[in-house]
Amino acid sequence: MKRIAVYCGSATPADERYITLARTVGETLARRNIGVVYGGGMRGLMGAVAQGALEADGEVIGIIPEALAVAEIAHPGCTDLRVVTGMHARKQAFTDLSDGFLTLPGGVGTMDELWEAVSWAQLGYHAKPVGLLNAYGFYDHLLAFNRHMVETGFVRQAHAGIIIAEPDLDLLLARMAAHEPHVPIFAMKAADL
């Protein structure tokens, strides 16, 4: 993987472990020569990922909507800062520029980005790995809900493994690198749907 889209919160939580985690992720990706594609912000986990990568001389491509860039939230140190018209263009750029997706803890925007990456993989709009760093058990309930969707039949067995979740970054990156695409809905026969 040459570039990974990193999804994470723009908020700065009271628990400093999350900021430290984000900096470590940015630094680790840079040291592995993996570029970071992210939301372009300078605050919260977003800013920490970018700083970690930049301090390790990594490539950092920020994709930020005009409204947020105008509000002076854009990170001025990005290797490449791209201002786009809105959130749809931002998510399309994440997909176009990256070889995979890595989700860190975050809020509603992070969930939107994660579920779109999962949905697009399920359908067949991309065949890239979708990683979820379940640091400190942050995503335990989300993973349980995903299993519930599989068990009740709302997610097909063929797509049960789209989310690659691990609590350890090195293991998660190894699993993402070894990712083998599943059969997407677009390639399925009517009887399989």
XYZ file of N, CA and C in Angstrom:
579
model
N 0.843 -1.180 0.000
C 0.000 0.000 0.000
C 0.891 1.246 0.000
N 0.637 2.115 -0.953
C 1.430 3.344 -1.051
C 0.798 4.486 -0.271
N -0.543 4.485 -0.200
C -1.265 5.507 0.553
C -2.469 4.883 1.239
N -2.757 5.373 2.433
C -3.931 4.920 3.179
C -4.748 6.136 3.581
N -6.048 6.065 3.346
C -6.958 7.096 3.841
C -7.190 6.822 5.317
N -6.925 7.806 6.149
C -7.112 7.662 7.589
C -8.337 8.458 7.999
N -9.309 7.751 8.580
C -10.526 8.376 9.074
C -10.433 8.479 10.586
N -10.680 9.662 11.133
C -10.624 9.845 12.581
C -11.297 11.148 12.954
N -11.459 11.354 14.251
C -12.160 12.523 14.749
C -11.366 13.809 14.640
N -12.094 14.907 14.456
C -11.469 16.224 14.486
C -11.525 16.806 15.890
N -12.179 16.095 16.799
C -12.290 16.534 18.187
C -11.049 16.119 18.974
N -10.817 16.826 20.061
C -9.735 16.485 20.976
C -10.376 15.981 22.268
N -10.422 14.659 22.450
C -11.050 14.120 23.656
C -10.195 14.385 24.897
N -10.835 14.321 26.063
C -10.124 14.549 27.332
C -9.054 13.487 27.563
N -9.314 12.261 27.094
C -8.358 11.164 27.265
C -7.229 11.321 26.247
N -6.058 11.698 26.712
C -4.916 11.997 25.846
C -4.397 10.781 25.073
N -4.796 9.582 25.488
C -4.345 8.378 24.775
C -4.732 8.431 23.297
N -5.871 9.030 23.005
C -6.348 9.050 21.627
C -5.477 9.945 20.743
N -5.041 11.069 21.260
C -4.155 11.957 20.499
C -2.798 11.273 20.299
N -2.299 10.643 21.348
C -1.024 9.921 21.247
C -1.123 8.805 20.217
N -2.227 8.089 20.242
C -2.467 7.016 19.269
C -2.438 7.566 17.847
N -3.123 8.678 17.616
C -3.200 9.257 16.271
C -1.814 9.691 15.781
N -1.032 10.306 16.636
C 0.335 10.706 16.262
C 1.169 9.485 15.901
N 1.015 8.432 16.696
C 1.757 7.192 16.449
C 1.363 6.583 15.110
N 0.083 6.611 14.789
C -0.377 6.081 13.501
C 0.269 6.868 12.359
N 0.227 8.190 12.422
C 0.845 9.002 11.378
C 2.324 8.720 11.239
N 3.013 8.653 12.359
C 4.455 8.381 12.354
C 4.753 6.991 11.789
N 3.985 5.999 12.219
C 4.195 4.618 11.757
C 3.999 4.508 10.250
N 2.942 5.117 9.740
C 2.700 5.067 8.292
C 3.848 5.727 7.537
N 4.298 6.877 8.021
C 5.407 7.574 7.356
C 6.674 6.728 7.365
N 6.970 6.106 8.479
C 8.183 5.278 8.586
C 8.113 4.044 7.673
N 6.910 3.641 7.330
C 6.718 2.514 6.408
C 6.575 2.983 4.964
N 6.809 4.264 4.735
C 6.676 4.868 3.409
C 5.261 4.754 2.850
N 4.293 4.866 3.729
C 2.885 4.867 3.329
C 2.367 6.284 3.530
N 1.906 6.895 2.447
C 1.358 8.238 2.530
C 0.023 8.252 3.242
N -0.270 9.379 3.881
C -1.527 9.585 4.598
C -2.436 10.471 3.755
N -3.654 10.008 3.529
C -4.704 10.811 2.919
C -5.732 10.985 4.031
N -6.040 12.233 4.378
C -6.937 12.442 5.511
C -7.755 13.715 5.299
N -8.555 14.074 6.277
C -9.506 15.168 6.145
C -8.965 16.574 6.082
N -7.657 16.751 6.197
C -7.055 18.058 6.003
C -7.087 18.995 7.191
N -7.653 18.555 8.314
C -7.766 19.426 9.478
C -6.511 19.463 10.327
N -6.433 20.489 11.175
C -5.268 20.623 12.046
C -5.615 20.369 13.508
N -6.863 20.060 13.790
C -7.300 19.847 15.169
C -7.583 18.375 15.442
N -7.632 18.043 16.723
C -8.029 16.729 17.178
C -7.133 15.612 16.675
N -7.744 14.427 16.523
C -6.990 13.272 16.041
C -6.486 13.506 14.629
N -7.290 14.214 13.814
C -6.867 14.518 12.443
C -5.524 15.232 12.436
N -5.442 16.292 13.187
C -4.211 17.067 13.244
C -3.051 16.251 13.798
N -3.337 15.388 14.766
C -2.292 14.557 15.368
C -1.743 13.536 14.373
N -2.614 12.932 13.570
C -2.159 11.996 12.534
C -1.233 12.723 11.560
N -1.677 13.886 11.099
C -0.883 14.659 10.142
C 0.468 15.037 10.744
N 0.466 15.540 11.982
C 1.724 15.953 12.615
C 2.684 14.787 12.773
N 2.149 13.642 13.210
C 2.990 12.468 13.367
C 3.658 12.077 12.063
N 2.896 12.108 10.975
C 3.441 11.746 9.662
C 4.427 12.801 9.166
N 4.079 14.063 9.314
C 4.947 15.136 8.833
C 6.272 15.165 9.587
N 6.230 14.952 10.901
C 7.458 14.946 11.697
C 8.363 13.777 11.347
N 7.788 12.731 10.742
C 8.578 11.575 10.297
C 8.858 11.665 8.794
N 8.708 12.876 8.227
C 8.968 13.142 6.811
C 8.082 12.346 5.871
N 6.828 12.123 6.271
C 5.896 11.382 5.436
C 5.078 12.287 4.541
N 4.458 11.670 3.547
C 3.547 12.369 2.648
C 2.191 12.501 3.339
N 1.632 13.709 3.332
C 0.324 13.950 3.938
C -0.524 14.742 2.953
N -1.566 14.098 2.451
C -2.500 14.754 1.529
C -3.780 15.037 2.302
N -4.090 16.319 2.451
C -5.316 16.717 3.123
C -6.401 17.026 2.121
N -7.598 16.510 2.383
C -8.758 16.758 1.519
C -9.801 17.457 2.392
N -10.026 18.734 2.149
C -10.916 19.491 3.031
C -11.967 20.249 2.217
N -13.225 20.216 2.666
C -14.272 20.985 1.983
C -14.040 22.489 2.145
N -14.475 23.256 1.158
C -14.312 24.713 1.161
C -14.763 25.345 2.473
N -15.917 24.948 2.966
C -16.473 25.563 4.172
C -15.542 25.413 5.367
N -14.885 24.269 5.494
C -13.963 24.061 6.609
C -12.627 24.758 6.377
N -12.193 24.804 5.139
C -10.933 25.486 4.829
C -11.054 26.972 5.114
N -12.204 27.551 4.784
C -12.451 28.974 5.013
C -12.486 29.279 6.511
N -12.948 28.334 7.305
C -13.037 28.521 8.757
C -11.664 28.396 9.427
N -10.602 28.333 8.634
C -9.217 28.269 9.111
C -8.919 27.014 9.919
N -9.543 25.917 9.534
C -9.302 24.654 10.213
C -8.284 23.823 9.439
N -7.991 24.187 8.202
C -7.073 23.414 7.355
C -5.663 23.416 7.931
N -5.000 22.273 7.814
C -3.622 22.131 8.300
C -2.676 22.763 7.280
N -1.949 23.810 7.659
C -1.093 24.506 6.698
C 0.166 23.734 6.301
N 0.495 22.675 7.036
C 1.740 21.957 6.758
C 1.605 20.744 5.863
N 0.402 20.476 5.347
C 0.210 19.293 4.496
C 1.162 19.330 3.296
N 1.626 18.163 2.890
C 2.414 18.037 1.677
C 1.609 18.540 0.487
N 0.306 18.219 0.519
C -0.614 18.580 -0.560
C -1.975 18.783 0.092
N -2.486 20.005 0.071
C -3.802 20.300 0.630
C -4.748 20.587 -0.525
N -5.797 19.777 -0.633
C -6.773 19.932 -1.715
C -8.101 20.394 -1.140
N -8.576 21.498 -1.638
C -9.860 22.039 -1.204
C -10.913 21.591 -2.212
N -11.950 20.920 -1.709
C -13.000 20.377 -2.571
C -14.336 21.035 -2.233
N -15.328 20.810 -3.085
C -16.614 21.492 -2.942
C -17.419 21.034 -1.728
N -17.322 19.786 -1.355
C -18.133 19.288 -0.240
C -17.720 17.894 0.192
N -18.540 17.322 1.063
C -18.218 16.023 1.658
C -18.209 14.882 0.644
N -19.104 14.913 -0.332
C -19.124 13.838 -1.329
C -17.823 13.833 -2.134
N -17.391 15.010 -2.544
C -16.132 15.116 -3.293
C -14.956 14.694 -2.424
N -15.022 15.016 -1.142
C -13.953 14.630 -0.209
C -13.828 13.112 -0.135
N -14.966 12.428 0.071
C -14.928 10.966 0.197
C -14.524 10.288 -1.109
N -14.926 10.858 -2.234
C -14.490 10.301 -3.515
C -12.983 10.443 -3.663
N -12.430 11.572 -3.240
C -10.977 11.774 -3.313
C -10.243 10.788 -2.403
N -10.791 10.540 -1.213
C -10.187 9.540 -0.322
C -10.068 8.202 -1.053
N -11.146 7.808 -1.710
C -11.175 6.521 -2.406
C -10.228 6.520 -3.599
N -10.220 7.593 -4.363
C -9.378 7.665 -5.559
C -7.885 7.682 -5.230
N -7.507 8.323 -4.146
C -6.090 8.528 -3.833
C -5.462 7.453 -2.952
N -6.269 6.596 -2.373
C -5.725 5.645 -1.398
C -5.796 4.199 -1.889
N -4.987 3.371 -1.217
C -4.970 1.929 -1.490
C -5.698 1.149 -0.399
N -6.246 1.855 0.571
C -6.961 1.234 1.672
C -7.443 2.308 2.632
N -8.227 1.875 3.614
C -8.844 2.792 4.567
C -8.527 2.326 5.979
N -8.159 3.248 6.843
C -7.829 2.943 8.229
C -8.641 3.872 9.117
N -9.525 3.308 9.924
C -10.380 4.108 10.786
C -9.884 4.053 12.215
N -9.671 5.233 12.786
C -9.307 5.401 14.191
C -10.561 5.849 14.940
N -10.497 5.994 16.257
C -11.656 6.499 16.979
C -12.107 7.860 16.443
N -13.404 8.069 16.490
C -13.974 9.317 16.001
C -15.466 9.356 16.255
N -16.110 10.353 15.685
C -17.537 10.555 15.899
C -18.354 10.297 14.650
N -19.376 11.107 14.446
C -20.342 10.902 13.372
C -19.688 10.947 11.992
N -18.810 11.922 11.746
C -18.152 12.014 10.446
C -17.286 10.805 10.159
N -16.608 10.332 11.187
C -15.765 9.142 11.042
C -16.626 7.926 10.711
N -17.781 7.813 11.367
C -18.683 6.690 11.087
C -19.205 6.766 9.657
N -19.531 7.966 9.208
C -19.999 8.163 7.839
C -18.949 7.659 6.850
N -17.703 8.041 7.084
C -16.617 7.638 6.182
C -16.389 6.129 6.227
N -16.375 5.556 7.426
C -16.182 4.106 7.555
C -17.288 3.344 6.833
N -18.541 3.678 7.113
C -19.637 2.906 6.530
C -19.731 3.085 5.022
N -19.325 4.244 4.521
C -19.310 4.391 3.070
C -18.234 3.491 2.463
N -17.054 3.426 3.091
C -15.994 2.547 2.589
C -16.456 1.093 2.612
N -17.164 0.702 3.668
C -17.689 -0.672 3.774
C -18.752 -0.912 2.707
N -19.695 0.009 2.589
C -20.773 -0.137 1.615
C -20.241 -0.205 0.189
N -19.288 0.669 -0.142
C -18.723 0.670 -1.489
C -17.949 -0.612 -1.763
N -17.285 -1.154 -0.746
C -16.586 -2.436 -0.916
C -17.598 -3.554 -1.152
N -18.658 -3.554 -0.374
C -19.699 -4.581 -0.499
C -20.304 -4.564 -1.893
N -20.571 -3.372 -2.399
C -21.180 -3.252 -3.727
C -20.197 -3.563 -4.850
N -18.949 -3.146 -4.681
C -17.951 -3.371 -5.722
C -17.400 -2.098 -6.327
N -17.632 -0.953 -5.675
C -17.060 0.307 -6.165
C -15.556 0.375 -5.902
N -15.075 -0.418 -4.950
C -13.638 -0.565 -4.734
C -13.386 -1.948 -4.135
N -12.144 -2.403 -4.219
C -11.751 -3.708 -3.661
C -10.582 -3.532 -2.698
N -10.594 -2.426 -1.967
C -9.496 -2.066 -1.075
C -9.799 -2.515 0.358
N -8.760 -2.759 1.154
C -9.000 -3.169 2.543
C -9.575 -2.032 3.385
N -10.492 -2.394 4.277
C -11.120 -1.442 5.189
C -10.720 -1.838 6.605
N -9.743 -1.127 7.161
C -9.226 -1.444 8.485
C -9.855 -0.590 9.573
N -10.010 -1.207 10.740
C -10.580 -0.527 11.898
C -9.654 -0.773 13.084
N -9.015 0.287 13.569
C -8.135 0.160 14.724
C -8.989 0.272 15.981
N -9.238 -0.859 16.603
C -10.106 -0.921 17.777
C -9.287 -0.661 19.044
N -8.667 0.500 19.109
C -7.830 0.869 20.248
C -8.677 1.058 21.499
N -8.198 0.497 22.605
C -8.843 0.650 23.920
C -10.281 0.150 23.916
N -10.618 -0.744 22.986
C -11.971 -1.287 22.912
C -13.000 -0.282 22.425
N -12.534 0.821 21.801
C -13.440 1.889 21.378
C -14.563 1.381 20.477
N -14.260 0.426 19.608
C -15.249 -0.045 18.637
C -15.859 -1.405 18.993
N -15.727 -1.840 20.225
C -16.294 -3.144 20.616
C -17.782 -3.239 20.279
N -18.553 -2.220 20.611
C -20.005 -2.263 20.377
C -20.337 -2.206 18.885
N -19.567 -1.434 18.133
C -19.790 -1.361 16.692
C -19.515 -2.723 16.049
N -18.454 -3.377 16.470
C -18.131 -4.702 15.931
C -19.195 -5.723 16.314
N -19.715 -5.601 17.526
C -20.805 -6.495 17.954
C -22.051 -6.250 17.093
N -22.335 -4.988 16.795
C -23.483 -4.668 15.949
C -23.278 -5.191 14.531
N -22.058 -5.075 14.017
C -21.773 -5.613 12.690
C -22.007 -7.123 12.668
N -21.547 -7.822 13.711
C -21.806 -9.277 13.802
C -23.307 -9.546 13.845
N -24.050 -8.714 14.566
C -25.510 -8.866 14.649
C -26.147 -8.716 13.265
N -25.672 -7.765 12.469
C -26.210 -7.594 11.118
C -25.932 -8.827 10.266
N -24.759 -9.433 10.452
C -24.427 -10.664 9.720
C -25.328 -11.802 10.189
N -25.444 -11.967 11.506
C -26.234 -13.070 12.074
C -27.702 -12.989 11.690
N -28.244 -11.793 11.542
C -29.652 -11.646 11.183
C -29.883 -11.656 9.668
N -28.799 -11.675 8.898
C -28.925 -11.786 7.455
C -28.973 -10.463 6.705
N -28.757 -9.354 7.373
C -28.742 -8.067 6.683
C -27.400 -7.783 6.018
N -26.375 -8.490 6.421
C -25.082 -8.470 5.753
C -24.800 -9.906 5.326
N -24.538 -10.107 4.054
C -24.278 -11.447 3.529
C -22.987 -12.030 4.108
N -22.937 -13.336 4.234
C -21.726 -14.005 4.733
C -20.511 -13.646 3.887
N -20.718 -13.479 2.584
C -19.612 -13.119 1.688
C -18.992 -11.784 2.050
N -19.748 -10.952 2.790
C -19.275 -9.608 3.123
C -19.017 -9.428 4.617
N -19.115 -10.509 5.361
C -18.949 -10.440 6.812
C -17.552 -9.982 7.229
N -16.563 -10.226 6.381
C -15.190 -9.889 6.738
C -14.662 -8.619 6.104
N -15.521 -7.773 5.586
C -15.046 -6.535 4.950
C -14.277 -5.683 5.956
N -14.844 -5.528 7.149
C -14.132 -4.748 8.170
C -13.043 -5.630 8.770
N -11.805 -5.170 8.648
C -10.651 -5.855 9.228
C -10.326 -5.110 10.518
N -10.652 -5.702 11.654
C -10.493 -5.013 12.935
C -9.423 -5.675 13.792
N -8.584 -4.848 14.378
C -7.550 -5.288 15.313
C -7.285 -4.173 16.313
N -6.888 -4.536 17.543
C -6.509 -3.511 18.515
C -5.053 -3.053 18.359
N -4.272 -3.785 17.585
C -2.844 -3.517 17.410
C -2.577 -3.015 15.988
N -1.911 -1.869 15.872
C -1.680 -1.248 14.567
C -0.841 -2.120 13.644
N 0.244 -2.686 14.138
C 1.105 -3.500 13.280
C 0.357 -4.702 12.717
N -0.409 -5.374 13.556
C -1.190 -6.523 13.101
C -2.254 -6.087 12.100
N -2.888 -4.965 12.370
C -3.919 -4.468 11.452
C -3.321 -4.142 10.084
N -2.188 -3.454 10.066
C -1.558 -3.118 8.783
C -1.126 -4.381 8.032
N -0.651 -5.393 8.754
C -0.266 -6.658 8.113
C -1.488 -7.331 7.491
N -2.599 -7.344 8.213
C -3.819 -7.955 7.676
C -4.356 -7.159 6.480
N -4.254 -5.842 6.551
C -4.699 -5.018 5.419
C -3.837 -5.283 4.191
N -2.528 -5.432 4.389
C -1.618 -5.692 3.261
C -1.896 -7.053 2.630
N -2.383 -8.003 3.429
C -2.670 -9.359 2.936
C -4.119 -9.504 2.443
N -4.853 -8.427 2.438
C -6.270 -8.431 2.064
C -6.509 -9.054 0.693
N -7.521 -9.918 0.640
C -7.980 -10.477 -0.626
C -9.435 -10.065 -0.804
N -9.750 -9.421 -1.916
C -11.121 -8.934 -2.119
C -12.153 -10.059 -2.102
N -13.323 -9.735 -1.627
C -14.464 -10.647 -1.610
C -15.234 -10.502 -2.929
N -16.265 -11.282 -3.081
C -17.123 -11.166 -4.267
C -18.130 -10.047 -4.000
N -18.070 -8.968 -4.770
C -18.994 -7.860 -4.525
C -20.388 -8.151 -5.062
N -21.360 -7.388 -4.598
C -22.745 -7.562 -5.031
C -22.857 -7.422 -6.540
N -22.107 -6.473 -7.131
C -22.185 -6.272 -8.577
C -21.802 -7.529 -9.364
N -21.002 -8.417 -8.769
C -20.563 -9.623 -9.462
C -21.391 -10.851 -9.095
N -22.356 -10.696 -8.203
C -23.171 -11.836 -7.762
C -24.335 -12.089 -8.712
N -24.778 -13.316 -8.700
C -25.960 -13.694 -9.469
C -27.184 -13.430 -8.633
N -28.313 -13.274 -9.269
C -29.565 -12.962 -8.574
C -29.856 -13.966 -7.471
N -29.546 -15.232 -7.677
C -29.825 -16.256 -6.679
C -28.989 -16.081 -5.414
N -27.852 -15.383 -5.523
C -26.974 -15.165 -4.364
C -27.380 -13.946 -3.553
N -28.297 -13.148 -4.086
C -28.648 -11.898 -3.406
C -29.801 -12.048 -2.438
